mmCIF file of C-alpha atoms in Angstrom:
data_model
loop_
_atom_site.group_PDB
_atom_site.id
_atom_site.type_symbol
_atom_site.label_atom_id
_atom_site.label_comp_id
_atom_site.label_asym_id
_atom_site.label_seq_id
_atom_site.Cartn_x
_atom_site.Cartn_y
_atom_site.Cartn_z
ATOM 1 C CA UNK A 1 -31.393 11.542 -10.045
ATOM 2 C CA UNK A 2 -27.990 12.522 -8.740
ATOM 3 C CA UNK A 3 -24.825 10.792 -9.909
ATOM 4 C CA UNK A 4 -24.279 9.137 -6.588
ATOM 5 C CA UNK A 5 -27.741 7.550 -6.620
ATOM 6 C CA UNK A 6 -27.020 6.021 -10.025
ATOM 7 C CA UNK A 7 -24.008 4.209 -8.592
ATOM 8 C CA UNK A 8 -26.365 2.078 -6.480
ATOM 9 C CA UNK A 9 -26.536 0.962 -2.873
ATOM 10 C CA UNK A 10 -25.387 -1.998 -0.800
ATOM 11 C CA UNK A 11 -26.279 -3.316 2.648
ATOM 12 C CA UNK A 12 -23.343 -2.762 5.006
ATOM 13 C CA UNK A 13 -24.140 -4.779 8.100
ATOM 14 C CA UNK A 14 -27.821 -3.960 8.225
ATOM 15 C CA UNK A 15 -27.610 -0.397 6.900
ATOM 16 C CA UNK A 16 -28.191 0.604 3.287
ATOM 17 C CA UNK A 17 -25.349 2.817 2.080
ATOM 18 C CA UNK A 18 -24.616 4.399 -1.247
ATOM 19 C CA UNK A 19 -21.711 2.653 -2.921
ATOM 20 C CA UNK A 20 -19.836 5.902 -3.476
ATOM 21 C CA UNK A 21 -18.753 7.095 -0.066
ATOM 22 C CA UNK A 22 -15.963 9.260 1.264
ATOM 23 C CA UNK A 23 -12.679 8.520 3.027
ATOM 24 C CA UNK A 24 -11.620 11.135 5.568
ATOM 25 C CA UNK A 25 -7.924 10.242 5.773
ATOM 26 C CA UNK A 26 -6.725 13.117 3.579
ATOM 27 C CA UNK A 27 -8.347 15.706 5.835
ATOM 28 C CA UNK A 28 -5.470 15.393 8.306
ATOM 29 C CA UNK A 29 -2.119 17.073 7.771
ATOM 30 C CA UNK A 30 0.772 15.847 5.582
ATOM 31 C CA UNK A 31 1.418 12.160 6.070
ATOM 32 C CA UNK A 32 -1.998 11.874 7.751
ATOM 33 C CA UNK A 33 -0.379 13.507 10.762
ATOM 34 C CA UNK A 34 -1.367 16.696 12.534
ATOM 35 C CA UNK A 35 -4.124 19.171 11.722
ATOM 36 C CA UNK A 36 -5.255 20.209 8.228
ATOM 37 C CA UNK A 37 -3.658 23.255 6.719
ATOM 38 C CA UNK A 38 -7.145 24.730 6.252
ATOM 39 C CA UNK A 39 -9.587 23.766 9.000
ATOM 40 C CA UNK A 40 -12.610 25.467 7.421
ATOM 41 C CA UNK A 41 -11.925 23.853 4.048
ATOM 42 C CA UNK A 42 -11.887 20.432 5.708
ATOM 43 C CA UNK A 43 -15.271 21.102 7.300
ATOM 44 C CA UNK A 44 -16.609 22.281 3.943
ATOM 45 C CA UNK A 45 -15.582 19.029 2.232
ATOM 46 C CA UNK A 46 -17.400 16.921 4.825
ATOM 47 C CA UNK A 47 -20.553 19.022 4.607
ATOM 48 C CA UNK A 48 -20.491 18.965 0.811
ATOM 49 C CA UNK A 49 -20.124 15.179 0.810
ATOM 50 C CA UNK A 50 -23.331 14.829 2.815
ATOM 51 C CA UNK A 51 -25.050 17.479 0.678
ATOM 52 C CA UNK A 52 -24.137 15.421 -2.407
ATOM 53 C CA UNK A 53 -25.765 12.314 -0.938
ATOM 54 C CA UNK A 54 -22.834 10.520 0.683
ATOM 55 C CA UNK A 55 -24.035 8.478 3.660
ATOM 56 C CA UNK A 56 -20.944 6.310 4.260
ATOM 57 C CA UNK A 57 -17.769 7.890 5.616
ATOM 58 C CA UNK A 58 -14.596 5.973 6.445
ATOM 59 C CA UNK A 59 -12.291 7.268 9.161
ATOM 60 C CA UNK A 60 -10.046 6.294 12.069
ATOM 61 C CA UNK A 61 -8.964 7.914 15.280
ATOM 62 C CA UNK A 62 -5.339 7.220 14.321
ATOM 63 C CA UNK A 63 -5.700 9.652 11.400
ATOM 64 C CA UNK A 64 -4.059 12.733 12.843
ATOM 65 C CA UNK A 65 -4.302 11.169 15.430
ATOM 66 C CA UNK A 66 -7.803 12.244 16.498
ATOM 67 C CA UNK A 67 -7.931 14.918 13.780
ATOM 68 C CA UNK A 68 -10.384 13.469 11.272
ATOM 69 C CA UNK A 69 -12.853 12.219 13.871
ATOM 70 C CA UNK A 70 -12.996 15.607 15.573
ATOM 71 C CA UNK A 71 -13.514 17.271 12.182
ATOM 72 C CA UNK A 72 -16.347 14.858 11.352
ATOM 73 C CA UNK A 73 -18.028 15.590 14.657
ATOM 74 C CA UNK A 74 -17.653 19.354 14.259
ATOM 75 C CA UNK A 75 -18.916 19.359 10.688
ATOM 76 C CA UNK A 76 -21.731 16.838 10.803
ATOM 77 C CA UNK A 77 -23.040 16.138 14.315
ATOM 78 C CA UNK A 78 -25.837 15.570 15.048
ATOM 79 C CA UNK A 79 -25.624 12.993 12.264
ATOM 80 C CA UNK A 80 -28.403 12.238 9.768
ATOM 81 C CA UNK A 81 -30.410 9.105 10.551
ATOM 82 C CA UNK A 82 -29.138 7.248 7.470
ATOM 83 C CA UNK A 83 -25.504 8.212 8.037
ATOM 84 C CA UNK A 84 -22.946 5.429 8.581
ATOM 85 C CA UNK A 85 -19.470 6.045 9.958
ATOM 86 C CA UNK A 86 -16.987 3.188 9.611
ATOM 87 C CA UNK A 87 -13.805 3.480 11.634
ATOM 88 C CA UNK A 88 -10.776 1.261 12.218
ATOM 89 C CA UNK A 89 -8.502 0.265 15.078
ATOM 90 C CA UNK A 90 -5.308 -1.758 15.408
ATOM 91 C CA UNK A 91 -2.672 0.910 14.814
ATOM 92 C CA UNK A 92 -1.230 3.939 16.545
ATOM 93 C CA UNK A 93 1.015 6.787 15.529
ATOM 94 C CA UNK A 94 4.574 7.052 16.719
ATOM 95 C CA UNK A 95 6.765 10.119 16.967
ATOM 96 C CA UNK A 96 7.052 11.817 13.609
ATOM 97 C CA UNK A 97 3.943 10.073 12.302
ATOM 98 C CA UNK A 98 5.168 6.474 12.021
ATOM 99 C CA UNK A 99 2.534 3.734 11.850
ATOM 100 C CA UNK A 100 2.790 1.153 14.633
ATOM 101 C CA UNK A 101 0.685 -1.879 15.581
ATOM 102 C CA UNK A 102 -1.654 -1.500 18.563
ATOM 103 C CA UNK A 103 -3.042 -4.988 19.077
ATOM 104 C CA UNK A 104 -3.217 -5.480 22.825
ATOM 105 C CA UNK A 105 -6.615 -5.787 24.452
ATOM 106 C CA UNK A 106 -5.962 -2.563 26.339
ATOM 107 C CA UNK A 107 -4.971 -0.669 23.182
ATOM 108 C CA UNK A 108 -7.941 -1.934 21.186
ATOM 109 C CA UNK A 109 -10.382 -1.148 23.986
ATOM 110 C CA UNK A 110 -8.955 2.343 24.401
ATOM 111 C CA UNK A 111 -9.166 2.886 20.632
ATOM 112 C CA UNK A 112 -12.873 2.060 20.605
ATOM 113 C CA UNK A 113 -13.511 4.463 23.482
ATOM 114 C CA UNK A 114 -11.437 7.179 21.773
ATOM 115 C CA UNK A 115 -13.454 6.784 18.561
ATOM 116 C CA UNK A 116 -16.721 6.963 20.496
ATOM 117 C CA UNK A 117 -15.629 10.093 22.365
ATOM 118 C CA UNK A 118 -14.156 11.985 19.432
ATOM 119 C CA UNK A 119 -17.018 11.167 17.060
ATOM 120 C CA UNK A 120 -19.613 11.932 19.730
ATOM 121 C CA UNK A 121 -21.311 8.539 19.494
ATOM 122 C CA UNK A 122 -22.705 6.039 22.004
ATOM 123 C CA UNK A 123 -22.046 3.088 19.682
ATOM 124 C CA UNK A 124 -19.825 2.662 16.621
ATOM 125 C CA UNK A 125 -21.743 1.419 13.578
ATOM 126 C CA UNK A 126 -18.809 -0.549 12.142
ATOM 127 C CA UNK A 127 -15.199 -1.021 13.196
ATOM 128 C CA UNK A 128 -12.508 -2.514 10.988
ATOM 129 C CA UNK A 129 -9.665 -4.331 12.704
ATOM 130 C CA UNK A 130 -6.553 -3.215 10.840
ATOM 131 C CA UNK A 131 -4.030 -6.057 10.821
ATOM 132 C CA UNK A 132 -0.513 -4.662 11.184
ATOM 133 C CA UNK A 133 1.740 -7.711 10.861
ATOM 134 C CA UNK A 134 3.086 -5.773 7.864
ATOM 135 C CA UNK A 135 2.053 -2.134 7.467
ATOM 136 C CA UNK A 136 2.571 -2.317 3.701
ATOM 137 C CA UNK A 137 0.244 -5.215 2.925
ATOM 138 C CA UNK A 138 -1.394 -8.391 4.205
ATOM 139 C CA UNK A 139 0.900 -10.901 5.952
ATOM 140 C CA UNK A 140 0.205 -14.329 7.396
ATOM 141 C CA UNK A 141 -0.565 -14.784 11.086
ATOM 142 C CA UNK A 142 -3.454 -15.531 13.411
ATOM 143 C CA UNK A 143 -5.853 -12.676 14.160
ATOM 144 C CA UNK A 144 -7.785 -14.558 16.832
ATOM 145 C CA UNK A 145 -6.580 -12.631 19.889
ATOM 146 C CA UNK A 146 -7.227 -9.058 18.687
ATOM 147 C CA UNK A 147 -10.464 -9.999 16.948
ATOM 148 C CA UNK A 148 -11.749 -11.718 20.090
ATOM 149 C CA UNK A 149 -11.165 -8.442 21.950
ATOM 150 C CA UNK A 150 -13.166 -6.518 19.364
ATOM 151 C CA UNK A 151 -15.922 -9.145 19.450
ATOM 152 C CA UNK A 152 -16.139 -8.701 23.220
ATOM 153 C CA UNK A 153 -16.538 -4.942 22.761
ATOM 154 C CA UNK A 154 -19.327 -5.742 20.329
ATOM 155 C CA UNK A 155 -21.023 -7.929 22.966
ATOM 156 C CA UNK A 156 -20.757 -4.993 25.377
ATOM 157 C CA UNK A 157 -22.786 -2.899 22.935
ATOM 158 C CA UNK A 158 -20.018 -0.464 21.977
ATOM 159 C CA UNK A 159 -19.702 -1.761 18.387
ATOM 160 C CA UNK A 160 -22.528 -2.897 16.118
ATOM 161 C CA UNK A 161 -20.610 -4.488 13.239
ATOM 162 C CA UNK A 162 -17.063 -5.721 12.634
ATOM 163 C CA UNK A 163 -14.852 -5.671 9.558
ATOM 164 C CA UNK A 164 -11.254 -6.500 8.684
ATOM 165 C CA UNK A 165 -8.547 -4.500 6.929
ATOM 166 C CA UNK A 166 -5.192 -5.448 5.372
ATOM 167 C CA UNK A 167 -5.944 -9.166 5.551
ATOM 168 C CA UNK A 168 -5.410 -12.425 3.690
ATOM 169 C CA UNK A 169 -8.183 -14.786 2.629
ATOM 170 C CA UNK A 170 -7.089 -17.198 5.380
ATOM 171 C CA UNK A 171 -7.419 -14.455 8.010
ATOM 172 C CA UNK A 172 -10.897 -13.600 6.755
ATOM 173 C CA UNK A 173 -11.899 -17.261 7.076
ATOM 174 C CA UNK A 174 -10.429 -17.334 10.589
ATOM 175 C CA UNK A 175 -12.239 -14.132 11.467
ATOM 176 C CA UNK A 176 -15.586 -15.421 10.255
ATOM 177 C CA UNK A 177 -15.267 -18.351 12.655
ATOM 178 C CA UNK A 178 -14.934 -15.873 15.529
ATOM 179 C CA UNK A 179 -17.638 -13.334 14.670
ATOM 180 C CA UNK A 180 -19.727 -12.023 11.816
ATOM 181 C CA UNK A 181 -17.625 -9.996 9.350
ATOM 182 C CA UNK A 182 -19.557 -7.392 7.350
ATOM 183 C CA UNK A 183 -16.769 -5.779 5.332
ATOM 184 C CA UNK A 184 -13.187 -6.250 4.164
ATOM 185 C CA UNK A 185 -10.887 -3.351 3.345
ATOM 186 C CA UNK A 186 -7.793 -4.119 1.239
ATOM 187 C CA UNK A 187 -5.754 -2.550 -1.523
ATOM 188 C CA UNK A 188 -7.314 -3.302 -4.896
ATOM 189 C CA UNK A 189 -7.501 -1.392 -8.169
ATOM 190 C CA UNK A 190 -7.099 -1.744 -11.923
ATOM 191 C CA UNK A 191 -3.399 -2.549 -11.562
ATOM 192 C CA UNK A 192 -3.467 -4.610 -8.351
ATOM 193 C CA UNK A 193 -6.065 -7.352 -8.663
ATOM 194 C CA UNK A 194 -4.812 -10.022 -6.291
ATOM 195 C CA UNK A 195 -8.178 -10.047 -4.482
ATOM 196 C CA UNK A 196 -10.244 -10.859 -7.598
ATOM 197 C CA UNK A 197 -11.374 -14.285 -6.372
ATOM 198 C CA UNK A 198 -11.871 -13.003 -2.830
ATOM 199 C CA UNK A 199 -14.148 -10.190 -4.001
ATOM 200 C CA UNK A 200 -16.392 -12.657 -5.824
ATOM 201 C CA UNK A 201 -16.487 -14.993 -2.802
ATOM 202 C CA UNK A 202 -17.450 -12.121 -0.491
ATOM 203 C CA UNK A 203 -20.105 -10.913 -2.946
ATOM 204 C CA UNK A 204 -21.793 -14.324 -2.812
ATOM 205 C CA UNK A 205 -21.964 -14.018 0.972
ATOM 206 C CA UNK A 206 -23.201 -10.410 0.997
ATOM 207 C CA UNK A 207 -20.000 -9.030 2.518
ATOM 208 C CA UNK A 208 -18.844 -5.592 1.425
ATOM 209 C CA UNK A 209 -15.386 -5.121 -0.088
ATOM 210 C CA UNK A 210 -13.870 -1.656 0.285
ATOM 211 C CA UNK A 211 -10.777 -1.084 -1.878
ATOM 212 C CA UNK A 212 -8.287 1.607 -0.973
ATOM 213 C CA UNK A 213 -5.679 3.357 -3.139
ATOM 214 C CA UNK A 214 -7.780 3.333 -6.370
ATOM 215 C CA UNK A 215 -4.795 4.826 -8.236
ATOM 216 C CA UNK A 216 -2.001 3.415 -6.060
ATOM 217 C CA UNK A 217 0.968 1.435 -7.384
ATOM 218 C CA UNK A 218 0.502 1.967 -11.111
ATOM 219 C CA UNK A 219 3.601 1.720 -13.285
ATOM 220 C CA UNK A 220 4.065 4.344 -16.053
ATOM 221 C CA UNK A 221 2.694 2.086 -18.791
ATOM 222 C CA UNK A 222 -0.400 1.250 -16.758
ATOM 223 C CA UNK A 223 -0.934 4.923 -15.950
ATOM 224 C CA UNK A 224 -0.571 5.820 -19.613
ATOM 225 C CA UNK A 225 -3.206 3.273 -20.623
ATOM 226 C CA UNK A 226 -5.644 4.600 -18.017
ATOM 227 C CA UNK A 227 -4.990 8.199 -19.039
ATOM 228 C CA UNK A 228 -5.658 7.413 -22.703
ATOM 229 C CA UNK A 229 -8.979 5.763 -21.906
ATOM 230 C CA UNK A 230 -9.945 8.682 -19.662
ATOM 231 C CA UNK A 231 -9.087 11.240 -22.355
ATOM 232 C CA UNK A 232 -11.173 9.344 -24.897
ATOM 233 C CA UNK A 233 -14.155 9.363 -22.517
ATOM 234 C CA UNK A 234 -13.722 13.006 -21.507
ATOM 235 C CA UNK A 235 -13.138 11.990 -17.891
ATOM 236 C CA UNK A 236 -10.302 12.044 -15.380
ATOM 237 C CA UNK A 237 -8.213 8.919 -14.677
ATOM 238 C CA UNK A 238 -9.631 8.802 -11.142
ATOM 239 C CA UNK A 239 -13.215 8.910 -12.440
ATOM 240 C CA UNK A 240 -12.503 6.038 -14.821
ATOM 241 C CA UNK A 241 -10.773 4.009 -12.093
ATOM 242 C CA UNK A 242 -13.734 4.534 -9.753
ATOM 243 C CA UNK A 243 -16.297 3.741 -12.460
ATOM 244 C CA UNK A 244 -14.440 0.503 -13.265
ATOM 245 C CA UNK A 245 -14.487 -0.484 -9.588
ATOM 246 C CA UNK A 246 -18.222 0.205 -9.318
ATOM 247 C CA UNK A 247 -18.788 -2.042 -12.321
ATOM 248 C CA UNK A 248 -16.389 -4.749 -11.100
ATOM 249 C CA UNK A 249 -18.685 -6.203 -8.414
ATOM 250 C CA UNK A 250 -21.916 -5.143 -6.669
ATOM 251 C CA UNK A 251 -20.395 -5.488 -3.186
ATOM 252 C CA UNK A 252 -17.605 -2.981 -3.828
ATOM 253 C CA UNK A 253 -18.000 0.223 -1.802
ATOM 254 C CA UNK A 254 -15.754 3.159 -2.648
ATOM 255 C CA UNK A 255 -14.236 5.657 -0.216
ATOM 256 C CA UNK A 256 -12.159 8.048 -2.358
ATOM 257 C CA UNK A 257 -10.635 10.780 -0.235
ATOM 258 C CA UNK A 258 -9.815 14.388 -0.944
ATOM 259 C CA UNK A 259 -9.398 17.673 0.892
ATOM 260 C CA UNK A 260 -10.929 19.670 -1.988
ATOM 261 C CA UNK A 261 -14.633 20.313 -2.587
ATOM 262 C CA UNK A 262 -14.063 20.489 -6.349
ATOM 263 C CA UNK A 263 -12.213 17.174 -6.355
ATOM 264 C CA UNK A 264 -14.930 15.630 -4.186
ATOM 265 C CA UNK A 265 -17.597 16.579 -6.729
ATOM 266 C CA UNK A 266 -15.393 15.226 -9.505
ATOM 267 C CA UNK A 267 -14.988 11.885 -7.727
ATOM 268 C CA UNK A 268 -18.710 11.532 -7.035
ATOM 269 C CA UNK A 269 -19.467 12.184 -10.709
ATOM 270 C CA UNK A 270 -17.809 8.833 -11.443
ATOM 271 C CA UNK A 271 -21.179 7.276 -10.583
ATOM 272 C CA UNK A 272 -22.546 8.762 -13.812
ATOM 273 C CA UNK A 273 -19.712 7.552 -16.025
ATOM 274 C CA UNK A 274 -20.719 4.790 -18.435
ATOM 275 C CA UNK A 275 -17.830 2.635 -19.634
ATOM 276 C CA UNK A 276 -18.240 1.252 -23.173
ATOM 277 C CA UNK A 277 -17.176 -2.345 -23.792
ATOM 278 C CA UNK A 278 -14.001 -1.416 -25.688
ATOM 279 C CA UNK A 279 -12.903 0.752 -22.778
ATOM 280 C CA UNK A 280 -13.618 -2.033 -20.306
ATOM 281 C CA UNK A 281 -11.505 -4.477 -22.322
ATOM 282 C CA UNK A 282 -8.640 -2.012 -22.368
ATOM 283 C CA UNK A 283 -8.964 -1.318 -18.650
ATOM 284 C CA UNK A 284 -9.163 -5.026 -17.813
ATOM 285 C CA UNK A 285 -5.801 -5.515 -19.525
ATOM 286 C CA UNK A 286 -4.021 -3.009 -17.261
ATOM 287 C CA UNK A 287 -3.224 -5.539 -14.515
ATOM 288 C CA UNK A 288 -0.997 -7.468 -16.920
ATOM 289 C CA UNK A 289 0.366 -4.365 -18.592
ATOM 290 C CA UNK A 290 3.994 -4.246 -17.438
ATOM 291 C CA UNK A 291 7.101 -2.891 -19.164
ATOM 292 C CA UNK A 292 9.148 -5.427 -21.128
ATOM 293 C CA UNK A 293 12.205 -4.865 -18.894
ATOM 294 C CA UNK A 294 10.289 -5.432 -15.674
#
């Protein structure tokens, strides 16, 4: 049995996906803007992911823009029957690569059509609405208008399932009154655990939670603790962080990204990593592990 199989599966919408997936964001150029520095290497990473058993890839047409979706299509189309592509809309790229909200009905509709065209699909399996009230994290505000637009596109048959990204618990509750939500994508990791209660609530309702930045926002002391545990286990810090997330809740799906085949294989091996209880206790303490002067 391969490492990725051992990490288990989860039903995303109505499709069974392996919990260790792949995020395509890093295949674009620096700052997720422009083409990759090595086009063939990017194609190789995507093909290796599928060869290793990945059947859930996360992307967006505003990565590049258009870059990652065109790479996915070139590398993998026609897609395997069990292959699930999850994309997101709600943002656009400004001059120089800035990230800007794109919430109007016209912008959201165009984004869905752009994703369909560039991925070479007739229907998008799942689309996350990225809420951009604050590009750096969730911020309060009603999501009814943009989500209603996406729900209408779903009724038209262009989108099968809908998710939310960069959202508060109140926005998720609001969204679930408008349409069925199958996944939530927020920042969450060993150091940033503000969504702990939310993850458990979503798990009870069978909704997937997809954390991004598995090593993002660590302070030096937190990083040191993770590195020490990883060294003791003969693993990399990223592998330990991913293994902890897989163990944290059954509805967590992982989408670690990389532009390197070797790093991809390393990340997927996290599904084989067993965390002993003493390591788990040490890792669980990281969220409260802050310097005395902080």
